Coordinates of C-alpha atoms in Angstrom, one line a residue:
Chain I
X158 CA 5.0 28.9 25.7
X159 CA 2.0 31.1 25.0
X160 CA 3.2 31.5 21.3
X161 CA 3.5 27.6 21.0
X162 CA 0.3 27.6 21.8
X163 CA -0.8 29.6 19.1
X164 CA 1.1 28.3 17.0
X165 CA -0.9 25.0 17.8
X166 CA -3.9 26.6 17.3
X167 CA -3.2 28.2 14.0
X168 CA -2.2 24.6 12.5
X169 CA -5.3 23.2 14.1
X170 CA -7.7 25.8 12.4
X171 CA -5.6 24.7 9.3
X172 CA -6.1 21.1 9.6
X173 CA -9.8 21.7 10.1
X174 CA -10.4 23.8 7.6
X175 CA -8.2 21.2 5.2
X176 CA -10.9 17.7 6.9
X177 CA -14.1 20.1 6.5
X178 CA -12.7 20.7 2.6
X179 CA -12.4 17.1 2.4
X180 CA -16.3 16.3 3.9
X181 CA -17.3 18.3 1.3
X182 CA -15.0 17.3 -1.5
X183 CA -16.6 13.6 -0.8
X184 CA -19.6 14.9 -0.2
X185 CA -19.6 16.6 -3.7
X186 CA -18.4 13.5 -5.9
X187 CA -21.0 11.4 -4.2
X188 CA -23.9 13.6 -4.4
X189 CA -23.8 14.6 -7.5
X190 CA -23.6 12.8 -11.0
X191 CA -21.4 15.2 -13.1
X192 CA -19.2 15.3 -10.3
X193 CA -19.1 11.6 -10.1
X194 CA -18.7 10.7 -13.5
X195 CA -15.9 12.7 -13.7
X196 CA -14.3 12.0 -10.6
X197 CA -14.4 8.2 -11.4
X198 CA -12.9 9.0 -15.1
X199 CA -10.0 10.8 -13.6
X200 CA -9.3 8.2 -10.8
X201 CA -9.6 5.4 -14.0
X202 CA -6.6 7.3 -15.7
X203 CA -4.5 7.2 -12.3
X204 CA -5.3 4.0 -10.7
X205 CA -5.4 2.9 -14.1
X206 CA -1.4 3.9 -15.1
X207 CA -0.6 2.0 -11.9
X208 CA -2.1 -0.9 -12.8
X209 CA -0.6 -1.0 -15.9
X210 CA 2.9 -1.1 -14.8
X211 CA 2.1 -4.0 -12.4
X212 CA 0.4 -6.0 -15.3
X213 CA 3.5 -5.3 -17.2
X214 CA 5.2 -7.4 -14.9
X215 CA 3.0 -9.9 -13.8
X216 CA 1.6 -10.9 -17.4
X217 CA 4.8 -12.2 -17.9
X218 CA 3.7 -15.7 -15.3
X219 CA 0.7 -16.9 -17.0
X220 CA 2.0 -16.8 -20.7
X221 CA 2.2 -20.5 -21.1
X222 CA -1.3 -21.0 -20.2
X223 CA -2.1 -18.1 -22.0
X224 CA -0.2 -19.2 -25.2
X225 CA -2.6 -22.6 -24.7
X226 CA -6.1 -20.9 -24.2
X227 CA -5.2 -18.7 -27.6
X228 CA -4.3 -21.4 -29.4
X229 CA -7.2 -23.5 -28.5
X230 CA -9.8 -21.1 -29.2
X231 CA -7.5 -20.1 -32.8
X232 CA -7.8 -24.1 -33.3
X233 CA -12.0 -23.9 -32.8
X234 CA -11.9 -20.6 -35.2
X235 CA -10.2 -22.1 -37.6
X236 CA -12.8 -24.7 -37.7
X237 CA -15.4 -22.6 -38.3
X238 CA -13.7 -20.9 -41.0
X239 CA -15.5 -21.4 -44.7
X240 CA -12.8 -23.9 -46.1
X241 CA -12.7 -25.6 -43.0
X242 CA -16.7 -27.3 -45.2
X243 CA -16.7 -29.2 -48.1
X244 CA -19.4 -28.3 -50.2
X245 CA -21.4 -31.5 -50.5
X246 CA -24.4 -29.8 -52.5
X247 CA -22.8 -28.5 -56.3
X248 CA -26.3 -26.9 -56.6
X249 CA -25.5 -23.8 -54.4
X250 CA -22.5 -21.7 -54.0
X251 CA -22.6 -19.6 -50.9
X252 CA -19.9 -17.4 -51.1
X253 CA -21.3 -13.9 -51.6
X254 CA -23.9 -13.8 -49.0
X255 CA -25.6 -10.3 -48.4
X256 CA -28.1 -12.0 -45.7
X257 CA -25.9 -11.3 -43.0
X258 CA -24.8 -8.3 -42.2
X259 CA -22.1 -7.5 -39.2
X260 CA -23.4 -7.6 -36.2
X261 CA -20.7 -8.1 -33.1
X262 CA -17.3 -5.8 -33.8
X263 CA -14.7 -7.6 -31.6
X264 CA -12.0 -5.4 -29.6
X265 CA -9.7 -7.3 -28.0
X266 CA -8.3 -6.2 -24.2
X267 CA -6.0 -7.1 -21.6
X268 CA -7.0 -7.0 -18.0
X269 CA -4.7 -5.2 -15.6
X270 CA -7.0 -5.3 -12.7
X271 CA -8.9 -8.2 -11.5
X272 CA -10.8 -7.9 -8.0
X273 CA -12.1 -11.4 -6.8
X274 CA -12.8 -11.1 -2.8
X275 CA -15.7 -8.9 -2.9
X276 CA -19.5 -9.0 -3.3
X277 CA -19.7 -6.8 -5.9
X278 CA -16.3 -7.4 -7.9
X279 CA -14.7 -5.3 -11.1
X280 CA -12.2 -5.8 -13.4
X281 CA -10.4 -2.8 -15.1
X282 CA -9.3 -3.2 -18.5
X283 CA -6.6 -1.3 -20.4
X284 CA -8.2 0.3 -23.5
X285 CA -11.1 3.2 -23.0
X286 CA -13.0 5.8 -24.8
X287 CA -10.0 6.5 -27.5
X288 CA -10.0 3.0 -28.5
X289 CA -14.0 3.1 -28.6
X290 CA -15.1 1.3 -26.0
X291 CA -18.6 2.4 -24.8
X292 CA -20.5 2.0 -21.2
X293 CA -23.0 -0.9 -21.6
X294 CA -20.7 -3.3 -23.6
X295 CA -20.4 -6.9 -23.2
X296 CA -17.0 -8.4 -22.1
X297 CA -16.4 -11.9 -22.5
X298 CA -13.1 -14.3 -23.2
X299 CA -12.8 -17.4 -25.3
X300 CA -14.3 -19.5 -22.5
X301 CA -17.2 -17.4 -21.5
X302 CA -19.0 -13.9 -20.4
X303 CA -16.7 -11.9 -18.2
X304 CA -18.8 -8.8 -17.8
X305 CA -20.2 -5.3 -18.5
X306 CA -18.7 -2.1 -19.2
X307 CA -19.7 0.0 -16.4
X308 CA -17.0 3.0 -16.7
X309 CA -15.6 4.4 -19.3
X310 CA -12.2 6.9 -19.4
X311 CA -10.1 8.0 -22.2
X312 CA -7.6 4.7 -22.2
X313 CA -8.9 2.7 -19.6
X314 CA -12.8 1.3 -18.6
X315 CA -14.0 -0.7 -15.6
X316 CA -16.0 -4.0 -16.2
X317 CA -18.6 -5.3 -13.7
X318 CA -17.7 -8.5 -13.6
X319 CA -19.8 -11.7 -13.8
X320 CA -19.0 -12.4 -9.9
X321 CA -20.7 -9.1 -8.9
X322 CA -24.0 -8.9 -6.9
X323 CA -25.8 -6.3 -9.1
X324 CA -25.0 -8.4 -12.5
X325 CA -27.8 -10.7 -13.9
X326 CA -27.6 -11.8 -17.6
X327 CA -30.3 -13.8 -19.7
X328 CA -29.8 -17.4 -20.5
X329 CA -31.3 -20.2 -21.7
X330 CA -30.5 -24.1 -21.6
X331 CA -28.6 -25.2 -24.9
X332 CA -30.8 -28.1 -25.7
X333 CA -34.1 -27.0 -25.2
X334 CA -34.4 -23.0 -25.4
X335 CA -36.2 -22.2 -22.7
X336 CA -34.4 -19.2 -20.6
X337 CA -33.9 -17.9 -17.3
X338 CA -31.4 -15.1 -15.0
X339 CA -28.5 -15.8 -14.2
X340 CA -26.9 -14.0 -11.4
X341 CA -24.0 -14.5 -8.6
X342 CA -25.0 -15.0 -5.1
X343 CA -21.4 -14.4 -3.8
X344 CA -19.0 -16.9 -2.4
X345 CA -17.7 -19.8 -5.1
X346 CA -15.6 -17.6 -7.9
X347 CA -16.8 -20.6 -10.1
X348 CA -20.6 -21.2 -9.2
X349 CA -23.4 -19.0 -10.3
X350 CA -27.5 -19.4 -9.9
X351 CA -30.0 -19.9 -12.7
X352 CA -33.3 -18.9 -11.6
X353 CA -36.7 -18.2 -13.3
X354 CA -36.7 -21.9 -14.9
X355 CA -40.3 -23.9 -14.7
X356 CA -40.6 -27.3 -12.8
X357 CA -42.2 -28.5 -16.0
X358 CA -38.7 -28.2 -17.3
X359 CA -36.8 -31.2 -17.2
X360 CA -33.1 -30.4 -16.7
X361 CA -30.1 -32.4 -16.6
X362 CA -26.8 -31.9 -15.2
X363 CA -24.2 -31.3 -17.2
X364 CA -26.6 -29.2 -19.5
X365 CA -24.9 -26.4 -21.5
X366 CA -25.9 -23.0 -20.8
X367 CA -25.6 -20.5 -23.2
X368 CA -26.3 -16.6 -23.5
X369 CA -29.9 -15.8 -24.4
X370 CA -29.3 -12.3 -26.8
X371 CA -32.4 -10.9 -25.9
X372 CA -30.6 -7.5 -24.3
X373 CA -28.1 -7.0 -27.2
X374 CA -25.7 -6.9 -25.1
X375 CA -24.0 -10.5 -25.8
X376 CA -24.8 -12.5 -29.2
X377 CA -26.8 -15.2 -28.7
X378 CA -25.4 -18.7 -28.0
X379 CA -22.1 -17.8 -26.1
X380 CA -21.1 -21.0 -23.8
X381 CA -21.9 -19.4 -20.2
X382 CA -21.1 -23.0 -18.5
X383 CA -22.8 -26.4 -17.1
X384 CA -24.9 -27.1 -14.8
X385 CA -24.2 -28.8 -11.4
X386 CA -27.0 -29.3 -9.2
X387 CA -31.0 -28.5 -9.4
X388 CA -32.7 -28.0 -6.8
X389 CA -36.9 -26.9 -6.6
X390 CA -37.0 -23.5 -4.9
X391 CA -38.8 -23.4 -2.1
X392 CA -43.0 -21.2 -2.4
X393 CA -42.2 -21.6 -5.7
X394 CA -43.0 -23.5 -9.1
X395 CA -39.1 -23.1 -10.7
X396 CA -36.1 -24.6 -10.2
X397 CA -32.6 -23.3 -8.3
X398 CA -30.1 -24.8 -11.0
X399 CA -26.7 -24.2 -10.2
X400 CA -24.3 -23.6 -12.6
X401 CA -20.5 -23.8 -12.9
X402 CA -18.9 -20.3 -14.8
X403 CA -16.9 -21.3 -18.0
X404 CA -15.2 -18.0 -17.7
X405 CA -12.5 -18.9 -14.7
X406 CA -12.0 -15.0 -14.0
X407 CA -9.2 -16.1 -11.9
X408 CA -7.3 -16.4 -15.2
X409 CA -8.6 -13.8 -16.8
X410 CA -6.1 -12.2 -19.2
X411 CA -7.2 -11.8 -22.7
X412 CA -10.7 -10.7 -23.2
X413 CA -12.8 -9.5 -25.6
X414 CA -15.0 -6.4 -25.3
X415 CA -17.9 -6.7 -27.7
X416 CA -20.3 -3.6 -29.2
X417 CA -22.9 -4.3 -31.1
X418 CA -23.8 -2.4 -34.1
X419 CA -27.2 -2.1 -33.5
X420 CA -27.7 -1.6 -30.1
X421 CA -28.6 2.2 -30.9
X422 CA -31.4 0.8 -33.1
X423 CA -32.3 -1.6 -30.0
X424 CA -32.4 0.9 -27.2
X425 CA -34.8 3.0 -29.5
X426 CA -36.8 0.4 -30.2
X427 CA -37.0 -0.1 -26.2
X428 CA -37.7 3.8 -25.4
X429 CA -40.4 3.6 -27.9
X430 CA -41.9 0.6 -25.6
X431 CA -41.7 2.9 -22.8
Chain W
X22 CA -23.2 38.8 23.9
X23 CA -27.0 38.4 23.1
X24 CA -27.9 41.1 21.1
X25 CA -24.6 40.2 18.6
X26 CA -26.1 36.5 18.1
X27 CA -29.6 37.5 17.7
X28 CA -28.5 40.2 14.8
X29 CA -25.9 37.9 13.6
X30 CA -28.7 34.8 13.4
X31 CA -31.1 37.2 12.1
X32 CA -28.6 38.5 9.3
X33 CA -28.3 34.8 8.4
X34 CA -32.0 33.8 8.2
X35 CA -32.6 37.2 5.8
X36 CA -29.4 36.6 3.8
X37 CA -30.1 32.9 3.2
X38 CA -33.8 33.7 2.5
X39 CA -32.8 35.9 0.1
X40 CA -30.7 33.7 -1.8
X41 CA -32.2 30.9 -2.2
X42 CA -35.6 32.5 -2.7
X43 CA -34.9 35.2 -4.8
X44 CA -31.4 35.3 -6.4
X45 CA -31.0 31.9 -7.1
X46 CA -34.5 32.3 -9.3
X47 CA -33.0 35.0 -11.1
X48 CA -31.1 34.0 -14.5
X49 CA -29.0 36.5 -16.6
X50 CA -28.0 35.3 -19.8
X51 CA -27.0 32.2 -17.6
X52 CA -23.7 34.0 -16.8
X53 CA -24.7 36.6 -14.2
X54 CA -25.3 34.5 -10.9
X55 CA -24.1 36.4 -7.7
X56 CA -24.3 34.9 -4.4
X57 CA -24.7 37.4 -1.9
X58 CA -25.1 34.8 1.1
X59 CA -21.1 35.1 1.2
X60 CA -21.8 38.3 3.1
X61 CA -23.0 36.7 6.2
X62 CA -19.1 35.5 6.7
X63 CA -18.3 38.4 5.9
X64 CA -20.4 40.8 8.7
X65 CA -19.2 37.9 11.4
X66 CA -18.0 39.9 14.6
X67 CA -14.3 40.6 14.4
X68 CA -13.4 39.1 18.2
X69 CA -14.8 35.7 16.8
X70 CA -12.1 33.1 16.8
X71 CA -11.2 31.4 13.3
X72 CA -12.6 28.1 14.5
X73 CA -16.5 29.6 15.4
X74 CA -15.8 31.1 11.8
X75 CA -14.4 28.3 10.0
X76 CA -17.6 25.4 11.3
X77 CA -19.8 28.8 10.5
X78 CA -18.8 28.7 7.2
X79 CA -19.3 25.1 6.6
X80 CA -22.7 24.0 7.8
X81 CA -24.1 27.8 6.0
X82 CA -22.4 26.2 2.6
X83 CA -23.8 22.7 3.7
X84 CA -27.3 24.2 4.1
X85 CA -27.6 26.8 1.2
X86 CA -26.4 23.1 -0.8
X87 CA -29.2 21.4 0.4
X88 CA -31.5 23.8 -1.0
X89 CA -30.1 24.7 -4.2
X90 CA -29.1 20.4 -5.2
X91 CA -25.4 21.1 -5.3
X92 CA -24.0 19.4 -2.2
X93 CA -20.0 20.4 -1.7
X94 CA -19.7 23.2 -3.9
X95 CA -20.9 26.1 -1.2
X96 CA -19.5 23.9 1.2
X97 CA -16.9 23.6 -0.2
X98 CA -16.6 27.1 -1.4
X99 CA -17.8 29.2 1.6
X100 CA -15.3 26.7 4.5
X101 CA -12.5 28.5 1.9
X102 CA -13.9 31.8 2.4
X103 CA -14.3 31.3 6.1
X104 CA -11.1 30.7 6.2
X105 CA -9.3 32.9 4.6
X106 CA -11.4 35.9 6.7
X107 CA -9.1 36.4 9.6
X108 CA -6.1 36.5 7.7
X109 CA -7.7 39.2 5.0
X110 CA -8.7 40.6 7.9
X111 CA -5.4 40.9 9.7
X112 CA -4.3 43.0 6.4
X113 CA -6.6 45.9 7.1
X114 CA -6.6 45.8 10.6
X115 CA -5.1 49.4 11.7
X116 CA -1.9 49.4 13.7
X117 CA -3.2 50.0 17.0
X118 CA -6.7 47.6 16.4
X119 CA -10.0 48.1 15.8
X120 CA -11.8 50.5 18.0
X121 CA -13.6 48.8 20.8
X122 CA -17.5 47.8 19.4
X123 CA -16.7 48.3 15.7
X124 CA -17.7 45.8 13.3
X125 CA -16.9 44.9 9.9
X126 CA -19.0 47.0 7.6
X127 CA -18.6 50.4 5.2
X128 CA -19.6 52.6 7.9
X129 CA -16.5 51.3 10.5
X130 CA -14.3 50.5 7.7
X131 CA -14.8 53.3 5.5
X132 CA -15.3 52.5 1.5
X133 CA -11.6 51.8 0.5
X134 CA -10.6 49.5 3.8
X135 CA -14.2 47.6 2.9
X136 CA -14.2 47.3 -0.6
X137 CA -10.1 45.9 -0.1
X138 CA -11.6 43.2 2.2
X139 CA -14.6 42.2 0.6
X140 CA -13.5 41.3 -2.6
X141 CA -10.1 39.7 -1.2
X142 CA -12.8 37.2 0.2
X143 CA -15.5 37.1 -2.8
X144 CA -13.1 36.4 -5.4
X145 CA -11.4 33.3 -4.1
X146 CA -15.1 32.2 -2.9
X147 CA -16.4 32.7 -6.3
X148 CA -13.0 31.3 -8.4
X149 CA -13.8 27.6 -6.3
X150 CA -17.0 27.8 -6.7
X151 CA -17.4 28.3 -10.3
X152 CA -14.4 26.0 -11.0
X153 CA -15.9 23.6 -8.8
X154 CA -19.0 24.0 -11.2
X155 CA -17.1 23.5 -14.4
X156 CA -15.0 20.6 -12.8
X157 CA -13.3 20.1 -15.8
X158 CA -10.1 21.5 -17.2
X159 CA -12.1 22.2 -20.6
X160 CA -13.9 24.3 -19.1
X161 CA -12.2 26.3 -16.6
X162 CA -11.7 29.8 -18.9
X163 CA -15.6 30.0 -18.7
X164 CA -15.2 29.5 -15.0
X165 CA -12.6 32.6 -15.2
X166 CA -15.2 34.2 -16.8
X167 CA -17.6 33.7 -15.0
X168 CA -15.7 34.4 -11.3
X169 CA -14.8 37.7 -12.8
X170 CA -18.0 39.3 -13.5
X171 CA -20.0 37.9 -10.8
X172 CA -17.6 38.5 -8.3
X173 CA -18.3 42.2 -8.9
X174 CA -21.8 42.1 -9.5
X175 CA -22.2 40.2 -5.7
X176 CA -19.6 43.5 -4.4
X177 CA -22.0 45.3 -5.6
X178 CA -25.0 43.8 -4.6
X179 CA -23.4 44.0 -1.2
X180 CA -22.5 47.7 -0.9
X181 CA -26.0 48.2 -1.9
X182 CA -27.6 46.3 1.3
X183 CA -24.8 47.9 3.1
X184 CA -26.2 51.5 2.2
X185 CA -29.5 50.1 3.8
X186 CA -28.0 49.1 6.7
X187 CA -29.1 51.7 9.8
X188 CA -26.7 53.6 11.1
X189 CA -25.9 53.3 15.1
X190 CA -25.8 56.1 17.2
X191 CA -21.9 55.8 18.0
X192 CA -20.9 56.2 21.8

């Protein structure tokens, strides 16, 4: 009996000493921000392969409507493509055009992870630092802006997701260019709120909104969604406009993740300021 | 009873004090970082139970983190150490016990018993600590490196304050 007892007590010292390791494991990776970094990069790779497989099986549901989104957003493409114009002026040719230079590079992503029920909501997406995907970079799909790249590991990076309390994104009103925040109060998946707008401002419903560009983050003139109801806020001279999300994260499947060639030459710019 | 936790606090005020004011403003070549703190674990009674040694060990690491920005790592580090003590310390225990009123230091031990002991406790304190530092798999032969020689260069450190330390009239 008395060596049961011990033996008890020896496990118990053991368990102990295995919790306080734990306190301060926890205790390390959220107090410090090497330790953090690399703690989240390393739980990316593992939650991340786990995620995979389940995509793997449930991507396989939604491929009709998937199939239909792709091809309607190849259809608008196409559109826009050069011999989609006539040339109705002879006097000008403008093929070669050294104006324009690349701006947006385009990298294509599937989601495998798409949290909804929370107040600050992520997605995780399956390519990462190999396939050069950077913290900071703008995620969208062909209806609208999904996100921003928040986390980055080698094959797998975690996007903070339009529906997240933290995210606010400039915008303006298609037809008359004057811009505002938009952020996500929580609740509605589909609904967002666009503040910092005048009351001189006369806005309609049904208005397009439309990314701003101002951080560099998005290109300008993305379709961000429509607007639903204004409202005056109250102590205030602007208007509460809310505004229904293009994006439908629900469906979320293809995305594109977006880096933009000159946001080096941007943030530089912006330290200078500082 | 008394006298034992008054030394035993006042060992632990000193040794911290001397740590974090001193050592930890030393720097080497960047390499050379010894923590003698681990020796208040190690000069711990020998009739104290695991458990009074194992919280002992965690809120010193706790504290000597708070001071030094690194919180977990001692903690971490030194609730290993703790640990580990009674059972390094049922290796050199002599077949019939410790004499009654002996405690753990070169004087009771003798040099060879005392240096076995010490750096069976330093060197696994010192290999989480550093790897804990590194925390990455790149970097973890530095970390080797780095346990190696510092885990001598705190043994020696601590023979050296136990030279100082006044020898008791034995009854």
């Amino acid at each position: 009996m008395r060596k049961l007892i011990q033996v008890i007590l020896t496990h118990y010292v053991f368990g102990l000493f295995l919790l306080l390791e734990l306190i301060g494991f926890l205790m390390m990776v959220r107090y410090n921000r090497y330790h953090q970094i690399s703690y989240l990069s390393w739980l990316n790779e593992v939650t991340g392969g786990w995620n995979t497989r389940v995509s793997n099986v449930t991507q396989h549901f939604s491929l009709v409507e998937d199939n239909a989104i792709l091809a309607e957003e190849n259809a608008q493409l196409r559109a826009k493509l050069a011999n989609s114009y006539l040339n109705v002026s002879s006097n000008f040719n403008p093929w070669i055009d050294t104006v324009y230079h690349q701006n947006f590079i385009y990298r294509d992503a599937q989601v495998i992870n798409n949290q909804l029920n929370q107040q600050d909501n992520y997605l995780m997406l399956n390519k990462g630092s190999l396939s050069g995907i950077k913290t900071g970079m703008g995620v969208i799909n062909s209806r609208g802006i999904v996100g921003i790249v928040t986390d980055v590991s080698p094959h797998y990076s975690v996007v903070m997701s339009v529906l997240n309390s933290k995210f606010k994104v400039g915008v303006r009103l298609k037809n008359q260019e004057y811009f505002g925040l938009l952020k996500w109060n929580g609740g509605d998946l589909n609904h967002g709120t666009l503040i910092n707008i005048q009351r001189f401002v006369e806005v309609q419903e049904n208005d397009s909104i439309e990314t701003l560009g101002a951080s560099g983050i998005f290109p300008e003139g993305i379709h961000v969604g429509q607007i639903d109801s204004v409202l005056p806020l109250e102590e205030s001279n602007t208007w509460e406009i809310q505004v229904s999300l293009s994006a439908q994260l629900q469906q979320a499947k293809h995305v594109y993740v977006m880096e933009n060639v000159f946001k080096e030459e941007i943030e530089k710019l912006e330290e200078d300021i500082q | 009873m008394t006298p034992s936790i008054l030394i035993n606090s006042l060992r632990w005020i000193m040794l911290m004090a001397l740590q974090i004011v001193v050592l930890n403003n030393i720097y080497l070549g960047g390499v050379f970082n010894p923590w003698i703190y681990v020796l208040i674990i190690l000069s711990l009674p020998i009739d104290l139970s695991p458990l009074v040694i194992l919280l002992t060990g965690f809120f010193t690491g706790l504290t000597l983190d708070l001071f030094t920005h690194t919180i977990g790592m001692h903690t971490m580090a030194l609730t290993l150490l703790a640990f580990l003590r009674p059972k390094v310390l049922a290796i050199i225990t002599p077949r019939d016990g410790f004499d009654f009123g002996s405690s753990i230091n070169v004087r009771d031990l003798g040099w060879g018993k005392y240096s076995v002991y010490a750096l069976l406790l330093i060197f696994p304190h010192h290999l989480m600590l550093f790897a804990l530092e590194a925390f990455s798999s790149g970097l973890i032969w530095l970390a080797v490196q780095k346990t190696i020689l510092n885990t001598l260069l705190t043994f020696v450190l601590i023979l050296i304050i136990q030279s100082f330390t006044p020898l008791k009239e034995k009854q």
